[in-house]
Coordinates of C-alpha atoms in Angstrom, one line a residue:
Chain A
G225 CA 122.4 81.7 86.4
Q226 CA 118.6 82.3 86.9
Q227 CA 116.4 79.2 86.2
L228 CA 112.6 78.8 86.0
N229 CA 111.1 76.6 88.4
Q230 CA 109.8 73.6 86.4
S231 CA 107.8 70.7 88.0
P232 CA 107.6 67.9 88.3
Q233 CA 111.2 66.8 87.8
S234 CA 110.2 63.6 86.5
M235 CA 107.1 61.5 85.8
F236 CA 106.0 58.0 84.7
I237 CA 103.4 57.7 82.1
Q238 CA 101.2 55.0 81.0
E239 CA 100.0 55.0 77.5
G240 CA 96.8 56.9 76.9
E241 CA 97.3 59.1 80.0
D242 CA 97.3 62.8 80.1
V243 CA 100.5 64.6 81.3
S244 CA 100.9 68.1 82.9
M245 CA 103.9 70.0 83.7
N246 CA 104.4 73.7 84.7
C247 CA 107.0 76.5 85.0
T248 CA 107.0 79.5 87.4
S249 CA 109.2 82.4 87.6
S250 CA 109.7 85.2 90.1
S251 CA 110.2 87.7 87.1
I252 CA 108.3 88.4 84.0
F253 CA 108.9 87.0 80.7
N254 CA 107.3 88.1 77.5
T255 CA 107.7 84.9 75.5
W256 CA 107.3 81.4 76.8
L257 CA 108.4 78.4 74.8
W258 CA 108.2 74.7 75.4
Y259 CA 110.9 72.3 74.1
K260 CA 111.4 68.6 74.0
Q261 CA 114.9 67.2 74.0
D262 CA 115.7 63.5 73.1
P263 CA 119.1 62.0 74.4
G264 CA 122.0 63.4 72.6
E265 CA 120.2 65.9 70.6
G266 CA 119.3 69.6 70.7
P267 CA 116.0 70.7 72.0
V268 CA 113.1 70.8 69.4
L269 CA 110.3 73.6 69.7
L270 CA 106.9 72.2 70.6
I271 CA 105.0 75.4 71.3
A272 CA 105.6 79.2 71.4
L273 CA 103.5 81.7 73.5
Y274 CA 103.7 85.4 73.0
K275 CA 100.9 86.8 74.9
A276 CA 99.5 86.7 78.4
G277 CA 96.7 84.4 78.8
E278 CA 97.3 82.7 75.5
L279 CA 96.3 79.2 75.2
T280 CA 97.8 77.2 72.2
S281 CA 97.5 73.8 70.9
N282 CA 99.8 71.7 68.6
G283 CA 98.3 68.3 68.1
R284 CA 97.9 66.5 71.6
L285 CA 99.9 69.4 73.2
T286 CA 98.4 72.5 74.7
A287 CA 100.1 75.2 76.5
Q288 CA 99.2 78.4 78.2
F289 CA 101.1 81.7 79.0
G290 CA 100.0 82.7 82.6
I291 CA 98.1 85.9 83.0
T292 CA 100.8 87.3 85.4
R293 CA 103.5 86.5 82.7
K294 CA 105.3 84.6 85.4
D295 CA 104.2 80.9 84.6
S296 CA 103.3 78.5 81.9
F297 CA 102.0 74.9 81.7
L298 CA 102.2 72.2 79.1
N299 CA 99.6 69.5 78.8
I300 CA 100.0 66.2 76.7
S301 CA 96.8 64.4 76.1
A302 CA 96.6 60.6 75.6
S303 CA 100.3 60.1 75.8
I304 CA 101.9 57.6 73.5
P305 CA 105.4 55.9 73.9
S306 CA 107.2 58.4 71.8
D307 CA 106.4 61.3 74.2
V308 CA 109.2 59.9 76.4
G309 CA 112.0 62.4 76.7
I310 CA 112.8 65.6 78.5
Y311 CA 110.7 68.6 78.3
F312 CA 112.0 72.0 79.0
C313 CA 110.2 75.4 79.5
A314 CA 112.0 78.4 78.6
G315 CA 111.3 82.1 78.8
S316 CA 112.8 85.3 77.3
K317 CA 112.1 89.0 77.8
A318 CA 111.5 89.4 73.9
A319 CA 111.0 87.0 71.1
G320 CA 114.3 86.1 69.6
N321 CA 116.2 86.9 72.7
K322 CA 118.3 84.8 74.9
L323 CA 116.5 82.2 76.8
T324 CA 116.3 81.1 80.4
F325 CA 115.4 77.4 81.0
G326 CA 113.6 75.4 83.5
G327 CA 115.3 72.4 85.0
G328 CA 113.3 70.0 82.8
T329 CA 110.7 67.4 83.3
R330 CA 111.9 63.9 82.4
V331 CA 108.8 61.9 81.1
L332 CA 109.4 58.1 81.4
V333 CA 107.2 55.1 80.6
K334 CA 105.7 53.1 83.5
P335 CA 107.3 49.6 83.7
Chain B
G252 CA 111.3 75.5 60.5
A253 CA 114.7 76.9 60.3
V254 CA 117.8 74.6 60.4
V255 CA 120.8 75.0 62.7
S256 CA 123.7 72.7 62.3
Q257 CA 126.8 72.1 64.6
H258 CA 130.2 70.4 63.7
P259 CA 131.5 68.3 65.1
S260 CA 128.8 66.2 66.7
R261 CA 131.3 64.6 69.0
V262 CA 134.9 65.4 69.8
I263 CA 137.5 64.0 72.2
C264 CA 140.5 65.9 73.0
K265 CA 143.5 65.7 75.4
S266 CA 143.8 67.9 78.3
G267 CA 145.4 71.4 77.5
T268 CA 144.4 71.3 73.8
S269 CA 142.0 73.6 72.1
V270 CA 138.8 72.5 70.4
K271 CA 136.7 74.7 67.9
I272 CA 132.8 74.1 67.6
E273 CA 131.1 75.4 64.7
C274 CA 127.4 76.6 64.4
R275 CA 125.6 77.2 61.2
S276 CA 122.2 78.6 60.3
L277 CA 121.6 76.7 57.0
D278 CA 118.7 78.4 55.6
F279 CA 118.4 81.8 57.2
Q280 CA 120.8 84.5 58.4
A281 CA 121.4 85.3 62.1
T282 CA 123.1 88.5 63.4
T283 CA 122.9 86.9 66.8
M284 CA 123.5 83.2 68.0
F285 CA 123.5 81.8 71.6
W286 CA 125.8 79.3 73.1
Y287 CA 124.7 76.9 75.8
R288 CA 126.2 74.2 77.9
Q289 CA 124.4 71.3 79.4
F290 CA 125.8 68.8 81.9
P291 CA 124.5 65.4 82.2
K292 CA 121.0 65.3 83.7
Q293 CA 120.8 69.1 83.9
S294 CA 119.3 72.0 82.1
L295 CA 120.8 74.3 79.3
M296 CA 122.7 77.3 80.8
L297 CA 123.4 80.1 78.7
M298 CA 127.2 80.8 78.1
A299 CA 127.1 83.7 75.8
T300 CA 125.5 85.8 73.0
S301 CA 127.5 85.7 69.8
N302 CA 127.1 88.9 67.9
E303 CA 127.9 89.1 64.1
G304 CA 130.7 91.7 63.5
S305 CA 131.1 92.5 67.1
K306 CA 132.3 91.1 70.6
A307 CA 130.4 88.4 72.2
T308 CA 128.5 89.0 75.3
Y309 CA 129.4 86.5 78.0
E310 CA 127.1 85.4 81.1
Q311 CA 128.3 85.9 84.5
G312 CA 130.8 83.3 85.6
V313 CA 131.8 82.4 82.0
E314 CA 135.4 83.1 81.2
K315 CA 135.7 84.9 77.9
D316 CA 139.4 84.0 77.5
K317 CA 138.7 80.5 77.8
F318 CA 135.6 80.2 75.6
L319 CA 136.4 82.3 72.6
I320 CA 133.5 83.2 70.3
N321 CA 133.8 84.4 66.8
H322 CA 130.7 85.4 64.6
A323 CA 132.5 86.3 61.4
S324 CA 129.4 85.8 59.1
L325 CA 125.8 86.1 59.2
T326 CA 125.5 82.0 59.1
L327 CA 128.5 81.1 61.2
S328 CA 129.6 81.3 64.9
T329 CA 132.3 79.4 66.3
L330 CA 133.1 78.5 69.9
T331 CA 136.7 77.6 70.8
V332 CA 137.4 76.0 74.1
T333 CA 141.0 76.8 74.9
S334 CA 143.4 74.7 77.2
A335 CA 140.5 72.4 77.8
H336 CA 140.4 70.4 81.0
P337 CA 138.2 67.4 82.0
E338 CA 135.7 69.7 83.8
D339 CA 135.1 71.4 80.4
S340 CA 133.5 68.0 79.2
S341 CA 129.8 68.8 78.4
F342 CA 127.3 69.2 75.8
Y343 CA 127.6 72.4 73.9
I344 CA 124.5 73.6 72.0
C345 CA 124.1 76.7 69.9
S346 CA 120.8 78.4 68.9
A347 CA 119.8 81.1 66.4
P348 CA 116.7 83.2 66.2
Q349 CA 114.5 83.4 63.4
G350 CA 110.9 84.8 63.4
G351 CA 111.1 85.4 67.1
I352 CA 111.9 81.6 67.7
Q353 CA 115.0 80.2 68.8
Y354 CA 116.1 77.1 66.8
F355 CA 118.8 74.9 68.3
G356 CA 121.6 72.9 66.7
P357 CA 122.0 69.2 67.5
G358 CA 124.8 69.8 70.0
T359 CA 128.3 68.9 70.3
R360 CA 129.5 66.3 72.9
L361 CA 133.0 67.3 74.1
T362 CA 135.0 64.9 76.1
V363 CA 138.4 66.0 77.6
T364 CA 140.7 63.2 78.7

């Protein structure tokens, strides 16, 4: 099935660093969402975006809905150890409809 | 936020047997629920859309006779993996929308031996 192109696939962070990841699609989505998934659990919603160009923050997280409706990015500022996990972008054609997921960005702590 | 539960959280079954997984919306009603499958180190792939009171809609490549979905009430959808085989071993996750947002269950880890 179709997937969104999410990058990077993985990244190492050091506490205090900022983190960025993005998703692109060949088709338009009218809703973009960002989820975090911890091992063995279901995804938990971080941010939902409903309007092209929208920039939304949730604490240290900021996400933007691209103006073309074909991309979105997520920034995490001043990362902390509990930011480790897998982040997924997801798009839907309408709010509440089925989601198409990106491949995920695995955030790990620098040894 | 809305709460979605799944039961069981883990199940081990023998090849050839059937397994039922339940998805419940605990504090809201959902006429539609979604079932996803996630293999290790991969993303979530939509399997089917569960519709209350009518037939489920399956994604391309998902066998409807193998993955039976029943959405008999506004708070419960079930996924039955029939005649399970080792390649069906996966993490199965459901979601339900509320207020335009998809809320996910905690997932069910199925291992077929």
